[in-house]
Amino acid sequence: MSQIDAVTARVGQPLAPIGLTPEALFEKCNALARNLWWSWQPEVINLFRDLDPIRWRQLDHNPIALLSEFTPERLEMRAAELVLFSRINHAYRRLKEYMSGPPTWGRTHVGVLGSRPVAYFSWEFGVHESVPIYSGGLGVLSGDHIKSASGLGVPLVAVGLFYDQGYFKQHLDIDGYQGEEYLNTKVENLPMEPARGPDGKPITVHIETRKSPLMAKVWLMRVGRVPLYLLDCDVKENRPEDRELTARLYGGDNRTRIRQELVAGVGGVRALKALGISPGVCHLNEGHSAFATLEAIREQMKDDGKSFDDALRDVARHTAFTTHTPVPAGHDRFDGGLIEEHLGPLRDELGISFEQLMGLGRVEPQNEHEPFCMTVLGLKLSRRANAVSSLHGHVSRRMWAHLWPWRVEEEIPIGHITNGVHVKSWLSHQMQQLYDRQFPADWTTRMGEPEVWQDIYRIDPGELWETHNTLKNLLLAFVRRRVSRQCRRRGESDEAVEAARNMLDPNVLTIGFGRRFATYKRADLIMTDMDRLTAMVADAKRPLQLLFAGKAHPADEPGKQLIKRIANLRHDPRFTGRIVFVEDYDINVCRHLIQGVDVWLNNPRRPLEASGTSGQKAVLNGALNLSVLDGWWAEAYDGANGFAIGKGTQHVNDAITDARDAQELYRVLEQEVIPLYYDRDIDGLPQHWIRRMMNSISSLAWRFSADRMVADYVRSAYLPAAGGLSCDMSVR
Ligand SMILES: *Cc1c(COP(=O)(O)O)cnc(C)c1O
């Protein structure tokens, strides 16, 4: 008998409210679990957690998996013990109201999008940790984008791939070396169902190639009001190797990649058509899905009898393209052989030559040595292109200037819309309750407005500090739990496990660093001078502790060595219990870190961080950013809302840049961050630090919210594209 059953047995048969059968109650819980709306509702999350807190954690916070362990009768008993009936009813009613569409921003701002929605294509979607079809920043951005589109009431449908093994789980071995484990996701535990066409039948899409055809089925996942359609090649009609095609995100070679991109782009457009959806705007979030444009051209030629050139012009007018990659090598490129094998049949229907097709993906169309680049295709076939921060806009215009050789750099038609984060997903419940007390009553529907956040200064500094420290304690408990489990799994001694259970001190300034372990992000910058780091960490009066997390791409050996170096610092007596590596960075680990740290550290080699969003999540919860002036921080930092490393200068080579940035990092820590944190008044409050937390929240939370971002996309990309206006996006 489980603990819960034992409790239930003691309480005896509970009485449900009249008219609510166990089955009806169960149905309501299932309805809540089957729309990812729940994932940004603290009350619904708490409801699921309360049903069985231990299993909830063990099941990766997956409510469908949790409910599958209940019968309606057992659920009813549990609900009775905890008096959950009214909470379940209330949550269910709120979901119904949300879905039936209360007045939203969208009602008055989306104009022509109302009749034909935006189709948003992305390679990964990071909506919640229990839906593992994302790896990192790009996915979480897409997830946040569609959540805000849902909240604002922007008519939008999202399209991507379903990866049934997702991205890998990270475990470090005893030497600190990263191991990768791929788990098969149980489809029945995910909030998705076969997508059905107007005739009610599940749809599949077919794609011819020169060698063998590909098929994909289509899933529907509900993310609030936004339907997310996911294509999946695991169908019996496919050849065995093709059934695995969409198994892994970022797995396989270039041939796997182009086949996946064929399914996402061409397959994605066909899926929408089969669903009876005709989008008015196509938004390609990064180049992976850019083949969608070719299929859209084919559709117009076939359905409307247009010429290739006319159809191309029309598709481009209705397409918006977002680039995310500031390094030339980071863009997908394919050789002519792969392109012809996979796009040959489509090319036949378009009536264009191989050279013409290749030209669409080349900077110099006639250059036979140039491969086909997806970003070039995206830029050529969209009339509106944007980078994801102001600085990234400059970098992108310079990088692609040769596509428009007749223009000066400032006139290259790539603008920027800076990334933002979905506030309700990243703001802790505790902070939200604090804000609820001082902010305008309707603030959660106006989070993209600056005025709303000015009320942060009305909050009592002591209360803000106390709330922050509550969250910090939760984070430290989470890390201790995780790390002691890691030690046990690796078969370490009982002393090691016990030490992990007792490490970390809530009174110590805590710095967090969580991100992909790509070498340009320089996780080890702070280890440039170990003596200086030791002096700070072990300072008797004003010590420091550091939390690290992040995955390296399976093929990135230098990234893995970096993880190993940092993870192994735990054996160094100078750092034991003060520098900690938390395994398996994902949305859950990220959420804990950004909600609980004092300082969020970001020190990439400028200008390689296109935007970055984790620091924006930290802002919402009162953490202060300590960052190189790169990506979003280059436009966010104002001298009083966080800390800057360096002045945004670039040096002649990486070695000099790294050395200078390390010096700057130490200087800021020693002279600004540490003194400010430990400067306490007679009540023990760091008044100047708290002031800076308030400055950070008031000046940044609204600007770097996904609501502001999506509203910007509506105004400067979607609406002009829907109207077919051919002016370029303004370069701001
Ligand atoms: C937010 C987030 C990211 C992106 O953070 P960056 O600041 O861009 O590095 C990556 N991974 C996860 C799991 C996240 O939640």
XYZ file of C-alpha atoms and ligand atoms in Angstrom:
747
model
C 0.000 0.000 0.000
C 1.400 3.416 -0.900
C 1.558 6.205 1.631
C -1.376 7.857 0.011
C -3.517 4.759 0.041
C -2.723 4.329 3.706
C -3.928 7.830 4.451
C -7.027 7.295 2.382
C -7.801 4.081 4.195
C -7.673 5.925 7.513
C -9.969 8.650 6.375
C -12.490 6.223 4.963
C -14.971 6.844 2.193
C -15.122 10.537 1.372
C -18.166 12.266 0.005
C -17.827 14.079 -3.283
C -19.912 17.188 -3.891
C -23.324 16.314 -5.216
C -23.352 15.769 -8.946
C -19.623 15.265 -9.312
C -19.001 11.604 -10.022
C -15.472 10.210 -9.728
C -15.458 9.898 -13.502
C -16.441 13.520 -13.999
C -13.730 14.645 -11.595
C -11.175 12.484 -13.378
C -12.276 13.933 -16.710
C -11.768 17.471 -15.478
C -8.252 16.685 -14.284
C -7.474 15.051 -17.595
C -8.798 18.005 -19.531
C -6.482 20.235 -17.496
C -3.529 17.928 -18.154
C -4.193 17.842 -21.892
C -3.699 21.517 -22.561
C -0.234 22.821 -21.707
C -1.927 25.964 -20.449
C -1.565 24.341 -17.032
C 2.234 24.689 -17.239
C 2.073 28.426 -16.602
C -0.684 28.340 -13.954
C 0.816 28.018 -10.456
C -2.553 26.999 -8.993
C -2.936 24.106 -11.426
C 0.671 23.021 -10.968
C 0.141 22.987 -7.212
C -3.025 21.002 -7.688
C -1.233 18.244 -9.596
C 1.676 18.291 -7.177
C -0.620 17.915 -4.189
C -2.121 14.744 -5.648
C 1.196 12.971 -5.024
C 4.239 15.199 -4.435
C 6.808 12.419 -4.670
C 5.531 10.865 -7.877
C 5.055 14.345 -9.333
C 8.766 14.969 -8.989
C 9.737 11.498 -10.154
C 7.557 11.795 -13.238
C 9.213 15.040 -14.440
C 6.124 17.040 -13.475
C 4.048 15.232 -16.079
C 0.356 15.337 -15.086
C -0.788 12.788 -17.671
C 1.725 10.244 -16.380
C 0.654 11.084 -12.839
C -3.061 10.699 -13.541
C -2.444 7.403 -15.302
C -1.490 6.020 -11.888
C -4.893 6.921 -10.474
C -8.276 5.322 -10.919
C -11.219 7.719 -10.798
C -12.092 6.334 -7.367
C -8.613 6.800 -5.945
C -8.454 10.286 -7.397
C -11.728 11.134 -5.738
C -10.489 9.887 -2.392
C -7.327 11.870 -2.685
C -9.294 14.955 -3.682
C -11.539 14.496 -0.688
C -8.666 14.241 1.792
C -7.111 17.407 0.476
C -10.405 19.175 -0.155
C -9.426 19.661 -3.782
C -12.892 19.682 -5.322
C -13.330 23.409 -5.485
C -9.759 23.916 -6.694
C -10.265 21.421 -9.514
C -13.580 22.983 -10.481
C -12.119 26.458 -10.375
C -9.101 25.523 -12.496
C -11.315 23.756 -15.000
C -13.617 26.752 -15.278
C -10.656 29.072 -15.812
C -9.365 26.861 -18.623
C -12.782 26.924 -20.291
C -12.957 30.689 -19.989
C -9.445 31.098 -21.335
C -10.171 28.914 -24.331
C -13.448 30.604 -25.175
C -11.506 33.810 -25.528
C -11.954 36.694 -23.105
C -11.093 40.160 -24.419
C -7.430 40.133 -25.313
C -4.880 42.467 -26.793
C -5.302 40.537 -30.019
C -8.950 41.510 -30.437
C -7.947 45.060 -31.215
C -4.467 44.657 -32.642
C -4.271 41.775 -35.083
C -6.383 43.162 -37.918
C -6.253 40.961 -40.979
C -4.525 38.142 -39.123
C -7.942 37.306 -37.718
C -9.048 35.624 -40.916
C -5.754 33.934 -41.829
C -3.389 32.986 -39.016
C 0.351 33.155 -38.773
C 2.115 29.833 -39.326
C 5.122 29.745 -37.020
C 7.768 27.183 -37.987
C 10.468 26.183 -35.538
C 12.928 23.339 -35.161
C 12.342 22.839 -31.453
C 9.677 23.788 -28.953
C 10.504 24.061 -25.265
C 7.159 24.362 -23.546
C 7.732 22.301 -20.411
C 10.286 19.809 -19.092
C 7.778 16.959 -19.445
C 7.639 17.448 -23.228
C 11.252 16.804 -24.233
C 11.335 18.094 -27.806
C 13.815 20.919 -27.232
C 17.497 21.247 -26.456
C 18.065 24.822 -25.416
C 17.634 28.498 -26.183
C 15.969 28.234 -29.602
C 13.388 25.786 -28.312
C 12.585 27.698 -25.156
C 12.233 30.870 -27.204
C 9.732 29.159 -29.510
C 7.817 27.820 -26.535
C 7.695 31.267 -24.977
C 6.678 32.815 -28.304
C 3.644 30.594 -28.733
C 2.619 30.946 -25.080
C 2.611 34.712 -25.411
C 0.806 34.511 -28.742
C -1.810 32.444 -26.926
C -2.109 34.932 -24.079
C -2.251 37.986 -26.320
C -4.776 36.322 -28.589
C -2.649 36.430 -31.740
C -4.046 33.974 -34.299
C -1.118 31.627 -34.743
C -0.506 27.953 -35.432
C 2.878 26.400 -34.761
C 4.645 23.701 -36.766
C 7.599 21.517 -35.826
C 8.837 17.944 -35.555
C 8.063 15.353 -32.934
C 11.283 13.754 -31.674
C 10.297 10.648 -29.758
C 13.711 10.390 -28.112
C 14.086 14.135 -27.837
C 17.457 15.463 -26.779
C 19.721 13.456 -24.489
C 19.747 13.259 -20.712
C 23.113 14.143 -19.269
C 24.896 12.076 -16.642
C 28.493 12.641 -15.609
C 30.649 9.616 -14.848
C 32.969 9.351 -11.884
C 35.621 11.339 -13.782
C 33.210 14.139 -14.580
C 32.912 13.129 -18.233
C 29.521 13.638 -19.885
C 27.482 10.597 -20.839
C 24.370 10.840 -23.003
C 21.253 8.801 -22.574
C 18.335 8.856 -24.995
C 15.020 7.782 -23.555
C 11.995 6.777 -25.561
C 9.225 9.185 -24.728
C 5.923 7.510 -24.023
C 3.568 9.081 -26.506
C 0.549 8.169 -24.402
C 1.963 10.316 -21.595
C 2.202 13.427 -23.736
C -0.621 15.922 -24.220
C -1.055 15.180 -27.890
C -3.413 13.436 -30.213
C -3.496 12.713 -33.936
C -4.285 15.892 -35.861
C -7.445 15.525 -37.890
C -8.461 17.072 -41.183
C -11.855 18.615 -41.971
C -13.213 15.104 -42.612
C -12.274 14.033 -39.078
C -9.602 11.586 -40.224
C -6.012 11.664 -38.948
C -3.800 13.203 -41.574
C -0.499 12.077 -43.026
C 1.772 13.845 -45.476
C 3.764 12.333 -48.335
C 6.978 13.713 -49.741
C 8.666 12.328 -52.841
C 12.429 12.299 -53.130
C 14.555 11.044 -56.025
C 15.168 7.784 -54.148
C 12.271 6.827 -51.913
C 9.170 8.561 -50.592
C 8.853 9.809 -47.041
C 5.716 9.862 -44.957
C 4.877 11.585 -41.731
C 1.939 11.570 -39.395
C 0.920 14.734 -37.602
C 0.281 15.289 -33.908
C -1.662 18.090 -32.297
C -0.504 19.522 -28.999
C -2.505 22.297 -27.383
C -0.513 25.156 -25.915
C -3.276 27.341 -24.560
C -5.074 28.738 -27.598
C -2.232 27.858 -29.981
C -2.324 24.513 -31.766
C 1.171 23.055 -32.148
C 1.412 20.542 -35.023
C 4.275 18.081 -34.847
C 5.328 15.849 -37.734
C 6.546 12.378 -36.931
C 8.124 9.901 -39.371
C 7.528 6.871 -37.190
C 4.861 5.373 -39.454
C 4.794 1.804 -40.718
C 4.763 2.810 -44.388
C 8.274 4.290 -44.040
C 11.414 2.241 -44.539
C 12.837 1.147 -41.167
C 15.642 3.726 -41.230
C 13.164 6.469 -42.084
C 10.973 5.542 -39.154
C 13.868 6.721 -37.014
C 14.330 9.921 -38.987
C 12.660 12.185 -36.476
C 13.728 10.199 -33.393
C 16.409 12.600 -32.204
C 16.846 16.332 -32.122
C 20.259 17.314 -33.537
C 21.141 13.656 -34.087
C 22.618 12.171 -37.254
C 24.604 13.545 -40.168
C 23.917 16.109 -42.871
C 21.755 13.656 -44.796
C 19.566 13.086 -41.748
C 19.415 16.830 -41.290
C 18.213 17.614 -44.800
C 15.605 14.870 -44.614
C 14.354 16.220 -41.304
C 14.279 19.716 -42.778
C 12.364 18.443 -45.787
C 9.741 16.986 -43.476
C 9.560 20.104 -41.298
C 9.374 22.603 -44.167
C 7.683 20.909 -47.129
C 5.823 18.452 -44.891
C 4.789 21.258 -42.561
C 3.123 23.273 -45.348
C 1.383 20.154 -46.656
C 0.147 19.331 -43.170
C -1.449 22.765 -42.785
C -3.122 22.381 -46.131
C -4.486 18.951 -45.184
C -5.779 20.467 -41.955
C -7.671 23.081 -43.926
C -5.545 25.922 -42.551
C -4.406 28.602 -44.984
C -2.001 30.911 -43.210
C -1.732 34.561 -44.151
C 1.848 34.830 -42.919
C 4.636 32.325 -42.659
C 7.206 32.978 -39.919
C 10.370 30.919 -40.274
C 12.053 30.932 -36.896
C 15.609 30.154 -38.094
C 16.473 28.497 -41.393
C 15.672 24.852 -40.654
C 12.172 25.070 -42.109
C 12.990 27.341 -45.046
C 12.037 24.672 -47.613
C 8.490 25.633 -46.625
C 8.801 28.583 -48.999
C 9.395 26.288 -51.988
C 6.352 24.215 -51.169
C 4.279 27.380 -50.755
C 5.385 28.481 -54.224
C 4.410 25.112 -55.648
C 0.987 25.356 -54.021
C 0.328 28.768 -55.556
C 1.459 27.637 -59.000
C -0.780 24.595 -58.815
C -3.832 26.163 -57.168
C -3.789 29.638 -58.686
C -2.005 28.937 -61.944
C 0.686 31.484 -61.198
C 4.094 31.531 -62.824
C 7.103 30.577 -60.706
C 8.273 34.199 -60.526
C 4.879 35.556 -59.528
C 4.387 32.866 -56.916
C 7.862 33.459 -55.523
C 7.195 37.173 -55.161
C 3.929 36.537 -53.406
C 5.362 33.945 -51.023
C 8.258 36.258 -50.157
C 5.862 39.099 -49.370
C 4.066 36.895 -46.876
C 7.133 35.376 -45.250
C 9.033 36.626 -42.209
C 12.402 35.153 -41.366
C 14.320 35.251 -38.090
C 18.020 34.478 -37.973
C 19.674 33.426 -34.715
C 23.217 32.502 -35.584
C 26.040 35.071 -35.510
C 28.740 32.694 -36.790
C 28.904 31.735 -40.482
C 29.696 28.080 -39.692
C 26.521 27.742 -37.639
C 24.202 27.853 -40.665
C 22.980 24.650 -42.323
C 24.544 24.022 -45.712
C 23.945 21.155 -48.144
C 25.777 20.055 -51.264
C 24.106 19.839 -54.647
C 23.749 16.057 -54.477
C 21.700 16.135 -51.297
C 19.600 19.002 -52.592
C 18.799 17.260 -55.882
C 18.011 13.943 -54.188
C 15.558 15.549 -51.800
C 14.142 18.504 -53.693
C 14.373 17.110 -57.222
C 10.705 16.095 -57.510
C 9.572 19.442 -56.096
C 11.938 21.236 -58.477
C 10.314 19.405 -61.405
C 6.931 20.740 -60.365
C 8.330 24.241 -59.965
C 9.702 23.976 -63.482
C 13.128 25.334 -62.595
C 16.599 24.001 -63.338
C 18.984 22.530 -60.812
C 21.160 25.642 -61.135
C 18.197 27.923 -60.517
C 17.269 25.988 -57.406
C 20.828 26.034 -56.089
C 20.943 29.755 -56.786
C 18.173 30.337 -54.262
C 20.451 29.013 -51.531
C 23.649 30.689 -52.698
C 25.050 34.124 -52.069
C 26.496 34.025 -55.604
C 23.902 32.103 -57.598
C 26.352 31.133 -60.350
C 29.094 29.913 -58.026
C 29.152 26.143 -58.534
C 31.386 25.650 -55.522
C 29.000 27.259 -53.120
C 26.735 24.866 -51.200
C 23.046 25.513 -50.571
C 22.557 27.508 -47.379
C 19.221 27.470 -45.568
C 19.714 30.967 -44.177
C 20.325 32.337 -47.656
C 17.105 30.672 -48.813
C 15.272 32.199 -45.860
C 16.686 35.656 -46.566
C 15.968 35.516 -50.292
C 12.446 34.204 -49.907
C 11.256 36.590 -47.224
C 10.617 40.304 -47.502
C 11.080 40.741 -43.787
C 14.076 39.410 -41.929
C 15.214 40.079 -38.424
C 17.962 39.309 -35.970
C 17.244 38.792 -32.272
C 18.954 41.747 -30.590
C 20.204 45.137 -31.662
C 23.852 44.079 -31.649
C 22.997 40.843 -33.452
C 21.249 42.986 -36.069
C 24.524 44.794 -36.770
C 26.437 41.522 -36.885
C 23.883 39.922 -39.220
C 23.797 42.877 -41.598
C 27.564 42.724 -41.872
C 27.558 38.952 -42.248
C 25.024 38.950 -45.094
C 25.987 42.243 -46.737
C 27.267 40.404 -49.826
C 23.715 39.242 -50.563
C 22.913 42.876 -51.337
C 26.211 44.097 -52.830
C 24.591 47.291 -54.099
C 23.579 48.418 -50.625
C 25.568 50.011 -47.824
C 25.601 48.079 -44.590
C 22.968 50.197 -42.836
C 20.543 49.452 -45.655
C 20.851 45.695 -45.574
C 17.226 44.629 -44.985
C 17.715 42.745 -41.745
C 16.160 44.460 -38.751
C 15.951 43.190 -35.223
C 13.365 42.206 -32.665
C 15.009 41.448 -29.351
C 14.032 38.191 -27.705
C 11.924 38.081 -24.577
C 10.618 35.489 -22.130
C 7.148 34.322 -21.154
C 6.745 35.920 -17.745
C 4.216 33.499 -16.292
C 6.451 30.537 -17.120
C 9.565 31.923 -15.464
C 8.313 34.093 -12.625
C 8.212 32.171 -9.360
C 4.874 31.818 -7.640
C 6.294 33.496 -4.531
C 7.415 36.600 -6.415
C 4.172 36.687 -8.343
C 2.218 36.779 -5.094
C 4.384 39.638 -3.888
C 3.800 41.556 -7.125
C 0.064 40.805 -6.988
C -0.159 42.811 -3.788
C 1.346 46.028 -5.181
C 0.835 45.930 -8.930
C -2.377 46.966 -10.733
C -5.054 44.278 -10.528
C -4.873 43.516 -14.243
C -1.082 43.501 -14.408
C -0.788 39.946 -15.677
C -2.538 40.946 -18.884
C -0.322 44.026 -19.319
C 3.113 42.610 -18.651
C 4.619 44.141 -21.768
C 3.849 47.669 -20.473
C 6.507 49.640 -18.570
C 4.099 51.453 -16.195
C 2.966 48.229 -14.584
C 6.439 47.404 -13.320
C 7.132 50.801 -11.743
C 5.144 49.624 -8.736
C 8.070 47.417 -7.787
C 9.370 50.414 -5.819
C 6.290 50.253 -3.598
C 7.251 46.831 -2.334
C 8.892 46.806 1.076
C 12.627 46.109 0.579
C 12.658 43.678 3.485
C 9.822 41.718 1.978
C 11.453 41.528 -1.421
C 14.672 40.330 0.190
C 12.854 37.745 2.275
C 11.015 36.380 -0.750
C 14.267 36.176 -2.671
C 15.869 34.267 0.175
C 12.980 31.844 0.366
C 13.567 31.074 -3.305
C 17.296 30.822 -2.751
C 16.754 28.248 -0.038
C 14.496 26.253 -2.340
C 17.215 26.308 -4.987
C 19.916 25.174 -2.577
C 17.695 22.335 -1.346
C 17.085 21.330 -4.970
C 20.813 21.318 -5.730
C 21.669 19.306 -2.617
C 18.990 16.756 -3.496
C 20.135 16.493 -7.091
C 23.825 16.297 -6.345
C 23.469 13.752 -3.570
C 21.462 11.621 -5.973
C 24.189 12.041 -8.599
C 26.774 10.859 -6.042
C 24.690 7.848 -5.112
C 24.199 6.892 -8.738
C 27.926 6.988 -9.339
C 28.416 4.676 -6.383
C 30.296 7.188 -4.270
C 30.866 6.787 -0.556
C 28.209 7.483 2.052
C 30.343 10.388 3.267
C 30.284 11.936 -0.193
C 26.500 11.600 -0.374
C 26.161 13.044 3.109
C 28.494 15.927 2.285
C 26.369 16.773 -0.759
C 23.310 16.846 1.472
C 24.893 19.501 3.637
C 26.766 21.662 1.200
C 26.031 25.261 0.183
C 25.214 28.109 2.544
C 22.201 30.397 2.059
C 24.089 33.328 3.572
C 26.769 33.211 0.913
C 26.611 35.237 -2.300
C 25.528 32.681 -4.913
C 26.368 32.972 -8.589
C 24.691 30.805 -11.199
C 25.896 29.848 -14.665
C 23.563 27.651 -16.706
C 23.909 27.349 -20.472
C 25.090 25.141 -23.270
C 28.745 24.259 -22.863
C 29.933 25.669 -26.154
C 33.466 26.956 -25.746
C 32.606 30.489 -26.877
C 30.428 30.814 -23.779
C 33.619 30.448 -21.702
C 32.221 28.711 -18.621
C 35.791 28.640 -17.308
C 36.520 32.343 -17.693
C 36.240 32.766 -13.939
C 38.926 30.047 -13.571
C 41.511 31.998 -15.521
C 43.355 32.845 -12.295
C 42.713 30.100 -9.760
C 44.390 31.944 -6.909
C 42.183 34.936 -7.382
C 39.111 32.735 -7.588
C 40.171 30.885 -4.443
C 40.606 34.130 -2.590
C 37.046 35.136 -3.401
C 35.409 31.775 -2.781
C 37.160 31.202 0.527
C 37.088 34.748 1.851
C 36.330 34.520 5.574
C 33.916 37.453 5.710
C 32.571 37.742 2.182
C 32.666 34.334 0.483
C 31.252 33.229 -2.837
C 29.637 30.035 -4.106
C 29.093 29.017 -7.721
C 26.518 26.757 -9.364
C 27.104 25.452 -12.880
C 24.851 23.511 -15.231
C 24.753 22.825 -18.941
C 25.054 20.191 -21.637
C 27.704 19.935 -24.327
C 26.642 18.752 -27.771
C 27.523 15.012 -27.971
C 30.119 15.726 -30.664
C 31.665 18.717 -28.869
C 34.747 17.251 -27.195
C 36.164 20.604 -25.995
C 32.788 21.370 -24.426
C 32.867 18.043 -22.606
C 36.379 18.710 -21.324
C 35.172 22.022 -19.969
C 32.362 20.298 -18.054
C 34.839 17.775 -16.697
C 37.184 20.470 -15.484
C 34.432 22.327 -13.651
C 32.722 19.230 -12.258
C 36.012 17.993 -10.855
C 36.625 21.118 -8.836
C 34.492 19.434 -6.192
C 37.518 17.258 -5.377
C 39.666 20.345 -4.808
C 39.581 21.058 -1.059
C 39.595 24.794 -1.734
C 36.246 24.537 -3.518
C 34.484 21.539 -2.003
C 30.839 22.351 -1.465
C 31.322 25.821 -2.929
C 31.585 25.100 -6.660
C 28.919 22.660 -7.757
C 27.921 21.205 -11.103
C 24.248 20.221 -11.451
C 23.604 17.557 -14.081
C 21.098 17.552 -16.897
C 20.334 21.231 -17.483
C 16.774 21.519 -18.757
C 13.782 23.801 -18.261
C 13.315 22.501 -14.721
C 16.938 23.032 -13.663
C 16.964 26.412 -15.380
C 13.808 27.490 -13.583
C 15.279 26.600 -10.183
C 18.541 28.363 -10.922
C 17.163 31.624 -12.266
C 14.611 31.842 -9.471
C 17.087 31.331 -6.657
C 20.528 32.727 -7.450
C 21.728 36.163 -6.369
C 23.681 36.733 -9.569
C 23.313 35.254 -13.044
C 26.655 35.120 -14.841
C 27.025 35.332 -18.610
C 30.425 35.751 -20.200
C 30.401 34.755 -23.877
C 32.992 35.986 -26.310
C 31.340 39.041 -27.796
C 29.504 39.233 -30.225
C 28.719 35.520 -30.405
C 25.653 35.496 -28.146
C 22.832 36.488 -30.494
C 20.533 37.394 -27.627
C 20.433 35.017 -24.665
C 17.248 34.727 -22.660
C 18.136 33.045 -19.373
C 19.270 36.378 -17.899
C 15.849 37.802 -18.738
C 14.237 35.005 -16.744
C 16.535 35.829 -13.826
C 15.440 39.487 -13.905
C 11.823 38.579 -13.188
C 12.803 36.928 -9.929
C 15.157 39.579 -8.660
C 18.527 38.075 -9.596
C 21.095 40.565 -10.880
C 22.802 39.985 -14.202
C 26.570 40.049 -14.384
C 27.285 39.890 -18.066
C 29.492 40.792 -20.965
C 27.838 43.534 -23.039
C 26.665 41.056 -25.637
C 23.252 40.018 -26.974
C 20.306 41.470 -25.079
C 22.492 42.800 -22.246
C 24.249 45.237 -24.591
C 20.946 47.094 -24.923
C 19.610 46.373 -21.437
C 22.367 47.481 -19.077
C 22.032 51.084 -17.884
C 24.643 51.271 -15.138
C 22.216 50.724 -12.248
C 20.242 47.579 -13.129
C 22.923 44.900 -12.912
C 26.637 44.600 -13.656
C 28.652 44.766 -16.857
C 31.855 42.892 -17.620
C 33.982 45.156 -19.805
C 32.862 48.002 -21.993
C 31.859 46.124 -25.113
C 35.199 46.481 -26.839
C 36.510 43.752 -29.105
C 40.180 42.865 -29.304
C 42.404 41.644 -32.091
C 42.311 38.006 -31.109
C 40.566 35.578 -28.800
C 43.494 35.170 -26.434
C 43.642 38.892 -25.709
C 39.859 39.168 -25.489
C 39.708 36.303 -23.009
C 42.514 37.679 -20.859
C 41.010 41.188 -20.738
C 37.502 39.898 -20.038
C 38.800 37.719 -17.207
C 40.511 40.721 -15.619
C 37.308 42.712 -15.963
C 35.248 39.894 -14.468
C 37.501 39.731 -11.401
C 37.501 43.481 -11.047
C 33.713 43.759 -11.135
C 33.315 40.917 -8.670
C 35.909 42.222 -6.222
C 35.064 45.895 -6.431
C 31.348 46.002 -7.170
C 29.377 42.786 -6.764
C 30.825 41.395 -3.548
C 31.028 44.698 -1.609
C 27.477 45.627 -2.606
C 26.052 42.255 -1.606
C 27.681 42.212 1.814
C 26.985 45.862 2.629
C 24.228 45.411 5.252
C 22.221 47.851 7.363
C 21.441 47.292 11.038
C 18.580 44.958 10.080
C 20.912 42.869 7.959
C 19.444 44.129 4.710
C 21.675 44.961 1.719
C 19.691 48.115 0.878
C 21.773 49.128 -2.145
C 21.615 45.629 -3.563
C 17.840 45.495 -3.120
C 17.581 48.858 -4.852
C 19.462 47.412 -7.781
C 17.088 44.405 -7.856
C 14.193 46.850 -8.114
C 15.947 48.840 -10.850
C 16.507 45.634 -12.751
C 12.875 44.516 -12.489
C 11.360 47.901 -13.313
C 13.588 48.669 -16.281
C 13.890 45.216 -17.839
C 10.963 42.909 -17.028
C 8.529 44.489 -19.492
C 11.055 45.156 -22.224
C 12.364 41.635 -22.325
C 9.026 39.907 -21.958
C 7.761 37.659 -24.738
C 4.534 39.704 -24.726
C 6.513 42.740 -25.850
C 8.402 40.553 -28.351
C 5.284 39.026 -29.893
C 3.583 42.433 -30.058
C 6.658 43.690 -31.945
C 6.437 40.758 -34.354
C 2.760 41.512 -34.933
C 3.396 45.195 -35.626
C 6.576 45.068 -37.646
C 6.479 41.649 -39.272
C 3.121 39.874 -39.255
C 0.767 42.721 -40.108
C 2.876 44.150 -42.947
C 3.408 40.621 -44.296
C -0.299 39.785 -44.077
C -1.115 42.921 -45.974
C 1.455 41.898 -48.515
C 3.363 45.154 -48.086
C 6.752 44.787 -49.639
C 8.641 47.422 -47.660
C 11.595 46.165 -45.689
C 11.453 45.902 -41.943
C 12.842 49.053 -40.471
C 16.381 48.779 -39.244
C 16.320 50.082 -35.713
C 16.232 29.712 -21.219
C 16.955 28.481 -21.527
C 18.046 28.494 -22.401
C 18.525 29.742 -23.079
O 19.373 30.467 -22.263
P 20.572 31.332 -22.837
O 20.630 32.502 -21.961
O 20.228 31.690 -24.236
O 21.768 30.471 -22.737
C 18.707 27.300 -22.648
N 18.314 26.155 -22.084
C 17.275 26.105 -21.235
C 16.892 24.802 -20.653
C 16.562 27.261 -20.930
O 15.519 27.193 -20.102
